[in-house]
Amino acid sequence: MLQITLHDVADLRLSDVAMPEAPPPGWVQVRVRRVGICGTDLHAYAGRQPFFRYPRVLGHELAVTVHALGAGVQTVAVGDDVAVRPYLECGSCRACCTGRTNCCERLTVLGVHIDGGMRAFLNLPATHLHHAHGVALDGLALVEMLSIGFHAVRRANPRADDTVVVVGLGPIGLGVCLAARARGLAVIAVDPSPHRRAFASDQRLVAQAIDPGTDVVAAVRAACGGSLPDVVLDATGHPAAMEASFGLPINSGTLVFVGLVQGDLRFADPEFHRREVTLLASRNATAIDFDAVIAALPSIDIGAWVTHRTTPATLATEMPLWRDPAFGVIKGMLDMDASTVC
Ligand SMILES: [Zn+2]
Ligand SMILES: [Zn+2]
């Protein structure tokens, strides 16, 4: 069967490998149909993903079809299209035992820490598959990416009348906007890119999308009618933007860091204390978030989100280009059905 391996930096290779063995009890063998390509994959390809080990089979945003069942599996049937939750938790640490499997102490992520879905078939625990409920394959491959935004909004737990600001309109930030909209909240989004602001507005994900300009606090205050927002979700992963976001929540407000940065952040503690801001990190997502995304997917134009497509044969030439903002990629999609190689 076909497998696509990132052997080293900028070295993607297609190969013909043996089929996986029959799935063990509680596991399922799936055929991979779509693989969403995200920043993690592009960083790994470019050699900019910290602690990444090569060789690795990439692919953690997966739409798959159930191919064979291990003993005892009753939650899915052969032929079902499903989304994959690629976070394999230990099930026994404190985080896992309190339902916070997304931040398991020993978390392994498919396609990042262990080999992922850029191969024709693989075995997965049945517990990590989510029913499509009519959502098409391209949509199922968006679920993991969008679930991160849904988890972040669930962490923030906004009240119905809260003012919500989302900073950063990359794919993760757009997912945050969708999650807030799914709760009936009107989002004000902040991003310097006219292209991204236009996408968020055109897709009706936000009530307003504003340019931060030179003073993001002033820009947000103006957009919020002279007050500051109750909830701020920062999906920039950019240190200067994240530090500036400390100035955005109103007294008693909440700041959620969805994006992360490899390094330290600084903030003015007197101001943080004066406002008694609640600061939250949000990492990955849980099964609840995946199901919430699938329920919300019929409300979005999936075709508009999938701006770029590729096949196993063209992946190595096209994927590196997607790092260039000029390509305007919202989501690049690898279509494994288009394989003619093996
Ligand atoms: Zn991803
Ligand atoms: Zn655990």
Short mmCIF file of C-alpha atoms and ligand atoms in Angstrom, two decimals:
data_model
loop_
_atom_site.label_atom_id
_atom_site.label_comp_id
_atom_site.label_asym_id
_atom_site.label_seq_id
_atom_site.Cartn_x
_atom_site.Cartn_y
_atom_site.Cartn_z
CA MET A 1 0.00 0.00 0.00
CA LEU A 2 0.98 3.64 -0.44
CA GLN A 3 2.82 5.48 2.32
CA ILE A 4 4.16 9.05 2.23
CA THR A 5 7.10 9.54 4.59
CA LEU A 6 8.87 12.73 5.56
CA HIS A 7 12.36 11.20 5.68
CA ASP A 8 14.05 14.42 6.68
CA VAL A 9 13.68 18.15 6.23
CA ALA A 10 12.20 18.84 2.76
CA ASP A 11 12.43 15.15 1.83
CA LEU A 12 8.98 13.60 1.24
CA ARG A 13 9.00 10.17 -0.35
CA LEU A 14 6.28 7.84 -1.61
CA SER A 15 6.78 4.15 -1.00
CA ASP A 16 4.97 0.84 -1.24
CA VAL A 17 4.74 -0.77 2.21
CA ALA A 18 2.99 -3.78 3.73
CA MET A 19 -0.60 -3.48 4.92
CA PRO A 20 -1.00 -3.14 8.70
CA GLU A 21 -1.86 -6.32 10.56
CA ALA A 22 -5.48 -7.06 11.45
CA PRO A 23 -6.73 -4.59 14.10
CA PRO A 24 -6.51 -5.83 17.71
CA PRO A 25 -9.60 -5.97 19.97
CA GLY A 26 -11.16 -2.52 20.36
CA TRP A 27 -9.30 -1.19 17.33
CA VAL A 28 -10.37 -0.54 13.77
CA GLN A 29 -8.53 -0.62 10.46
CA VAL A 30 -9.35 2.44 8.37
CA ARG A 31 -8.70 3.56 4.82
CA VAL A 32 -7.42 7.13 4.70
CA ARG A 33 -9.42 9.34 2.30
CA ARG A 34 -8.46 12.96 3.07
CA VAL A 35 -5.61 14.52 5.04
CA GLY A 36 -5.78 18.20 5.99
CA ILE A 37 -2.39 19.90 5.85
CA CYS A 38 -1.67 22.39 8.61
CA GLY A 39 1.07 24.57 10.02
CA THR A 40 2.55 21.68 12.00
CA ASP A 41 3.07 19.69 8.79
CA LEU A 42 4.56 22.67 6.97
CA HIS A 43 6.89 23.44 9.89
CA ALA A 44 8.01 19.80 10.06
CA TYR A 45 8.69 19.82 6.32
CA ALA A 46 10.71 23.02 6.64
CA GLY A 47 12.64 21.80 9.70
CA ARG A 48 11.09 24.42 11.98
CA GLN A 49 9.02 22.20 14.28
CA PRO A 50 10.80 22.02 17.67
CA PHE A 51 11.62 18.50 18.94
CA PHE A 52 10.34 16.91 15.71
CA ARG A 53 11.91 13.54 14.88
CA TYR A 54 12.49 12.22 11.35
CA PRO A 55 11.56 10.04 9.58
CA ARG A 56 7.85 10.53 10.25
CA VAL A 57 4.59 9.82 8.42
CA LEU A 58 2.69 13.11 8.72
CA GLY A 59 -1.08 13.51 8.85
CA HIS A 60 -3.26 14.26 11.88
CA GLU A 61 -6.32 15.90 10.25
CA LEU A 62 -7.96 12.76 8.93
CA ALA A 63 -11.13 11.72 7.17
CA VAL A 64 -11.20 7.93 6.93
CA THR A 65 -13.50 5.04 6.02
CA VAL A 66 -13.79 2.04 8.32
CA HIS A 67 -12.25 -0.97 6.55
CA ALA A 68 -12.14 -3.75 9.18
CA LEU A 69 -13.15 -4.17 12.81
CA GLY A 70 -11.19 -5.63 15.70
CA ALA A 71 -13.00 -7.89 18.14
CA GLY A 72 -15.67 -6.24 20.24
CA VAL A 73 -16.02 -3.03 18.24
CA GLN A 74 -19.68 -2.03 18.04
CA THR A 75 -19.54 1.76 17.75
CA VAL A 76 -18.72 1.85 14.03
CA ALA A 77 -19.38 -0.42 11.04
CA VAL A 78 -17.36 -1.29 7.94
CA GLY A 79 -17.97 1.41 5.33
CA ASP A 80 -18.63 4.24 7.82
CA ASP A 81 -16.94 7.56 7.07
CA VAL A 82 -15.52 9.01 10.29
CA ALA A 83 -13.32 11.81 11.60
CA VAL A 84 -10.28 10.84 13.68
CA ARG A 85 -9.34 12.31 17.05
CA PRO A 86 -5.54 11.98 16.72
CA TYR A 87 -4.66 12.62 20.37
CA LEU A 88 -3.77 9.30 21.96
CA GLU A 89 -3.96 9.76 25.73
CA CYS A 90 -2.61 7.46 28.44
CA GLY A 91 -5.96 7.20 30.23
CA SER A 92 -4.41 7.05 33.69
CA CYS A 93 -2.77 10.40 34.53
CA ARG A 94 -4.56 13.05 36.60
CA ALA A 95 -5.58 15.01 33.49
CA CYS A 96 -7.03 11.91 31.83
CA CYS A 97 -8.87 10.85 35.00
CA THR A 98 -10.56 14.24 35.22
CA GLY A 99 -11.69 14.22 31.58
CA ARG A 100 -8.93 16.53 30.38
CA THR A 101 -7.48 13.96 27.96
CA ASN A 102 -6.34 16.76 25.64
CA CYS A 103 -3.57 17.70 28.07
CA CYS A 104 -2.56 14.17 29.10
CA GLU A 105 0.92 14.02 30.65
CA ARG A 106 1.94 11.35 28.14
CA LEU A 107 -0.03 12.53 25.12
CA THR A 108 1.06 11.21 21.74
CA VAL A 109 -0.34 12.86 18.64
CA LEU A 110 -0.68 10.90 15.39
CA GLY A 111 1.45 12.40 12.66
CA VAL A 112 3.52 14.40 15.16
CA HIS A 113 4.93 12.10 17.87
CA ILE A 114 4.07 8.84 16.12
CA ASP A 115 3.37 8.00 12.48
CA GLY A 116 0.14 9.53 11.19
CA GLY A 117 -2.31 9.21 8.35
CA MET A 118 -0.40 9.83 5.12
CA ARG A 119 -0.77 6.17 4.21
CA ALA A 120 -3.50 4.12 2.61
CA PHE A 121 -4.48 2.16 5.73
CA LEU A 122 -3.81 2.31 9.47
CA ASN A 123 -5.18 0.91 12.71
CA LEU A 124 -6.80 3.21 15.27
CA PRO A 125 -8.65 2.79 18.58
CA ALA A 126 -12.40 2.77 17.92
CA THR A 127 -12.77 5.26 20.79
CA HIS A 128 -11.02 7.90 18.67
CA LEU A 129 -13.42 7.82 15.70
CA HIS A 130 -16.29 10.28 15.33
CA HIS A 131 -19.35 9.60 13.18
CA ALA A 132 -19.86 11.84 10.15
CA HIS A 133 -23.61 12.43 10.61
CA GLY A 134 -23.80 13.20 6.90
CA VAL A 135 -20.74 15.47 6.73
CA ALA A 136 -18.70 14.88 3.55
CA LEU A 137 -15.07 13.71 3.59
CA ASP A 138 -13.54 17.17 3.11
CA GLY A 139 -15.54 18.40 6.10
CA LEU A 140 -14.44 15.46 8.25
CA ALA A 141 -10.82 16.38 7.54
CA LEU A 142 -11.50 19.87 8.95
CA VAL A 143 -12.84 18.59 12.27
CA GLU A 144 -9.53 18.35 14.15
CA MET A 145 -8.46 21.85 13.16
CA LEU A 146 -11.84 23.35 14.07
CA SER A 147 -12.10 21.40 17.32
CA ILE A 148 -9.21 23.43 18.73
CA GLY A 149 -11.33 26.58 18.48
CA PHE A 150 -14.35 24.82 19.97
CA HIS A 151 -12.25 23.67 22.92
CA ALA A 152 -10.93 27.20 23.46
CA VAL A 153 -14.42 28.70 23.56
CA ARG A 154 -15.56 25.96 25.93
CA ARG A 155 -12.60 26.84 28.17
CA ALA A 156 -13.66 30.50 28.11
CA ASN A 157 -17.28 29.53 28.89
CA PRO A 158 -18.72 32.88 27.78
CA ARG A 159 -22.06 34.19 29.02
CA ALA A 160 -24.74 34.86 26.40
CA ASP A 161 -24.27 38.64 26.61
CA ASP A 162 -20.46 38.64 26.68
CA THR A 163 -18.48 40.66 24.17
CA VAL A 164 -16.03 38.28 22.46
CA VAL A 165 -12.87 39.28 20.61
CA VAL A 166 -10.78 36.81 18.60
CA VAL A 167 -7.22 37.91 17.82
CA GLY A 168 -5.71 36.17 14.79
CA LEU A 169 -7.69 34.83 11.84
CA GLY A 170 -5.52 31.93 10.75
CA PRO A 171 -7.32 28.58 10.43
CA ILE A 172 -7.33 28.10 14.22
CA GLY A 173 -8.69 31.60 14.85
CA LEU A 174 -11.39 31.03 12.23
CA GLY A 175 -12.37 27.89 14.16
CA VAL A 176 -12.62 29.97 17.33
CA CYS A 177 -14.95 32.37 15.49
CA LEU A 178 -17.08 29.47 14.25
CA ALA A 179 -17.33 28.04 17.78
CA ALA A 180 -18.40 31.40 19.21
CA ARG A 181 -20.93 31.84 16.42
CA ALA A 182 -22.31 28.36 17.13
CA ARG A 183 -23.09 29.65 20.64
CA GLY A 184 -24.94 32.65 19.21
CA LEU A 185 -22.18 35.11 20.10
CA ALA A 186 -21.29 38.05 17.84
CA VAL A 187 -17.52 38.02 17.40
CA ILE A 188 -15.23 40.97 16.78
CA ALA A 189 -12.07 39.65 15.12
CA VAL A 190 -8.67 41.31 14.84
CA ASP A 191 -6.13 40.54 12.09
CA PRO A 192 -3.80 42.71 10.02
CA SER A 193 -4.45 40.65 6.85
CA PRO A 194 -7.21 42.08 4.61
CA HIS A 195 -7.50 38.66 2.95
CA ARG A 196 -8.20 36.89 6.24
CA ARG A 197 -10.59 39.60 7.44
CA ALA A 198 -12.49 39.34 4.17
CA PHE A 199 -12.78 35.55 4.49
CA ALA A 200 -14.13 35.78 8.05
CA SER A 201 -16.65 38.44 7.03
CA ASP A 202 -17.67 36.76 3.77
CA GLN A 203 -18.28 33.48 5.59
CA ARG A 204 -20.32 35.38 8.23
CA LEU A 205 -18.11 34.03 11.00
CA VAL A 206 -17.76 37.47 12.60
CA ALA A 207 -19.86 40.57 13.19
CA GLN A 208 -16.82 42.76 12.52
CA ALA A 209 -13.23 42.13 11.46
CA ILE A 210 -10.83 44.96 12.26
CA ASP A 211 -7.22 45.86 11.59
CA PRO A 212 -5.24 46.17 14.85
CA GLY A 213 -3.36 49.16 13.42
CA THR A 214 -0.65 50.58 15.67
CA ASP A 215 -2.74 50.44 18.88
CA VAL A 216 -4.73 47.22 19.18
CA VAL A 217 -6.30 48.24 22.51
CA ALA A 218 -7.66 51.45 20.99
CA ALA A 219 -8.87 49.61 17.88
CA VAL A 220 -10.68 46.97 19.95
CA ARG A 221 -12.15 49.54 22.33
CA ALA A 222 -13.54 51.51 19.38
CA ALA A 223 -15.01 48.35 17.80
CA CYS A 224 -16.61 47.40 21.14
CA GLY A 225 -18.41 50.74 21.45
CA GLY A 226 -15.94 52.37 23.85
CA SER A 227 -15.64 49.46 26.30
CA LEU A 228 -13.25 46.51 26.40
CA PRO A 229 -14.40 42.92 25.72
CA ASP A 230 -15.36 40.32 28.32
CA VAL A 231 -13.59 37.46 26.57
CA VAL A 232 -10.46 37.59 24.42
CA LEU A 233 -9.20 34.51 22.58
CA ASP A 234 -5.74 34.90 21.09
CA ALA A 235 -4.96 32.51 18.24
CA THR A 236 -1.93 34.32 16.86
CA GLY A 237 0.91 32.24 18.28
CA HIS A 238 2.85 35.48 17.95
CA PRO A 239 4.68 36.77 21.05
CA ALA A 240 4.13 40.51 20.51
CA ALA A 241 0.44 40.02 19.75
CA MET A 242 -0.01 37.73 22.76
CA GLU A 243 1.66 40.23 25.07
CA ALA A 244 -0.56 43.00 23.66
CA SER A 245 -3.63 40.81 24.30
CA PHE A 246 -3.06 41.16 28.06
CA GLY A 247 -4.32 44.73 27.62
CA LEU A 248 -7.59 43.71 25.96
CA PRO A 249 -9.92 42.06 28.54
CA ILE A 250 -12.20 44.30 30.59
CA ASN A 251 -11.96 44.27 34.41
CA SER A 252 -13.14 40.76 35.45
CA GLY A 253 -12.59 39.51 31.88
CA THR A 254 -10.99 36.37 30.48
CA LEU A 255 -8.00 35.87 28.20
CA VAL A 256 -7.48 32.51 26.47
CA PHE A 257 -4.24 31.66 24.69
CA VAL A 258 -5.16 29.24 21.91
CA GLY A 259 -1.99 29.70 19.90
CA LEU A 260 1.29 29.02 21.63
CA VAL A 261 4.74 30.44 21.31
CA GLN A 262 8.11 28.74 21.83
CA GLY A 263 9.43 31.06 24.52
CA ASP A 264 8.53 33.40 27.35
CA LEU A 265 5.83 36.06 27.47
CA ARG A 266 5.93 39.25 29.56
CA PHE A 267 3.00 41.18 31.00
CA ALA A 268 2.46 44.06 33.42
CA ASP A 269 1.32 42.40 36.63
CA PRO A 270 -0.22 45.49 38.32
CA GLU A 271 -2.60 45.95 35.39
CA PHE A 272 -3.32 42.19 35.20
CA HIS A 273 -4.16 42.20 38.92
CA ARG A 274 -6.15 45.43 38.83
CA ARG A 275 -8.46 43.87 36.26
CA GLU A 276 -8.39 40.44 37.95
CA VAL A 277 -8.15 38.84 34.51
CA THR A 278 -8.69 35.08 34.22
CA LEU A 279 -5.88 33.68 32.07
CA LEU A 280 -6.39 30.28 30.41
CA ALA A 281 -4.33 28.10 28.12
CA SER A 282 -6.18 25.94 25.62
CA ARG A 283 -4.53 22.87 24.13
CA ASN A 284 -5.90 20.51 21.48
CA ALA A 285 -9.46 19.30 22.08
CA THR A 286 -11.54 16.48 23.56
CA ALA A 287 -14.19 14.13 22.19
CA ILE A 288 -16.90 16.62 23.23
CA ASP A 289 -15.32 19.29 21.04
CA PHE A 290 -15.05 16.96 18.03
CA ASP A 291 -18.76 16.12 18.21
CA ALA A 292 -19.63 19.83 18.60
CA VAL A 293 -17.69 20.62 15.42
CA ILE A 294 -19.44 17.88 13.44
CA ALA A 295 -22.80 19.26 14.61
CA ALA A 296 -21.78 22.76 13.43
CA LEU A 297 -20.27 21.75 10.07
CA PRO A 298 -23.54 21.83 8.09
CA SER A 299 -23.61 25.60 8.79
CA ILE A 300 -20.35 26.33 6.93
CA ASP A 301 -19.35 26.36 3.26
CA ILE A 302 -16.70 23.63 3.38
CA GLY A 303 -15.75 24.27 -0.24
CA ALA A 304 -14.74 27.84 0.63
CA TRP A 305 -12.50 26.70 3.49
CA VAL A 306 -10.65 24.12 1.35
CA THR A 307 -8.77 26.59 -0.82
CA HIS A 308 -6.08 24.21 -2.11
CA ARG A 309 -6.01 20.51 -3.05
CA THR A 310 -3.21 18.11 -3.82
CA THR A 311 -2.59 14.40 -4.43
CA PRO A 312 0.10 12.04 -3.15
CA ALA A 313 1.97 12.49 -6.44
CA THR A 314 1.98 16.31 -6.26
CA LEU A 315 2.24 16.81 -2.49
CA ALA A 316 6.02 17.27 -2.40
CA THR A 317 5.95 20.06 -4.98
CA GLU A 318 2.80 21.85 -3.80
CA MET A 319 2.86 21.62 -0.01
CA PRO A 320 6.02 23.74 0.46
CA LEU A 321 4.42 26.56 -1.54
CA TRP A 322 1.52 26.78 0.91
CA ARG A 323 3.74 28.37 3.55
CA ASP A 324 3.80 31.52 1.42
CA PRO A 325 1.01 33.90 2.55
CA ALA A 326 0.68 34.99 -1.09
CA PHE A 327 -1.05 31.66 -1.80
CA GLY A 328 -3.88 32.62 0.56
CA VAL A 329 -4.27 29.10 1.91
CA ILE A 330 -7.06 28.62 4.43
CA LYS A 331 -6.91 24.81 4.27
CA GLY A 332 -4.86 22.63 1.96
CA MET A 333 -6.24 19.13 1.44
CA LEU A 334 -4.44 15.95 0.41
CA ASP A 335 -6.84 13.70 -1.48
CA MET A 336 -5.68 10.14 -0.87
CA ASP A 337 -8.38 8.83 -3.24
CA ALA A 338 -6.46 10.49 -6.07
CA SER A 339 -3.56 8.09 -5.54
CA THR A 340 -2.37 6.42 -8.74
CA VAL A 341 1.09 5.56 -7.48
CA CYS A 342 0.74 2.24 -5.70
ZN ZN B 1 -3.26 20.52 12.39
ZN ZN B 2 -3.01 10.79 30.53
#
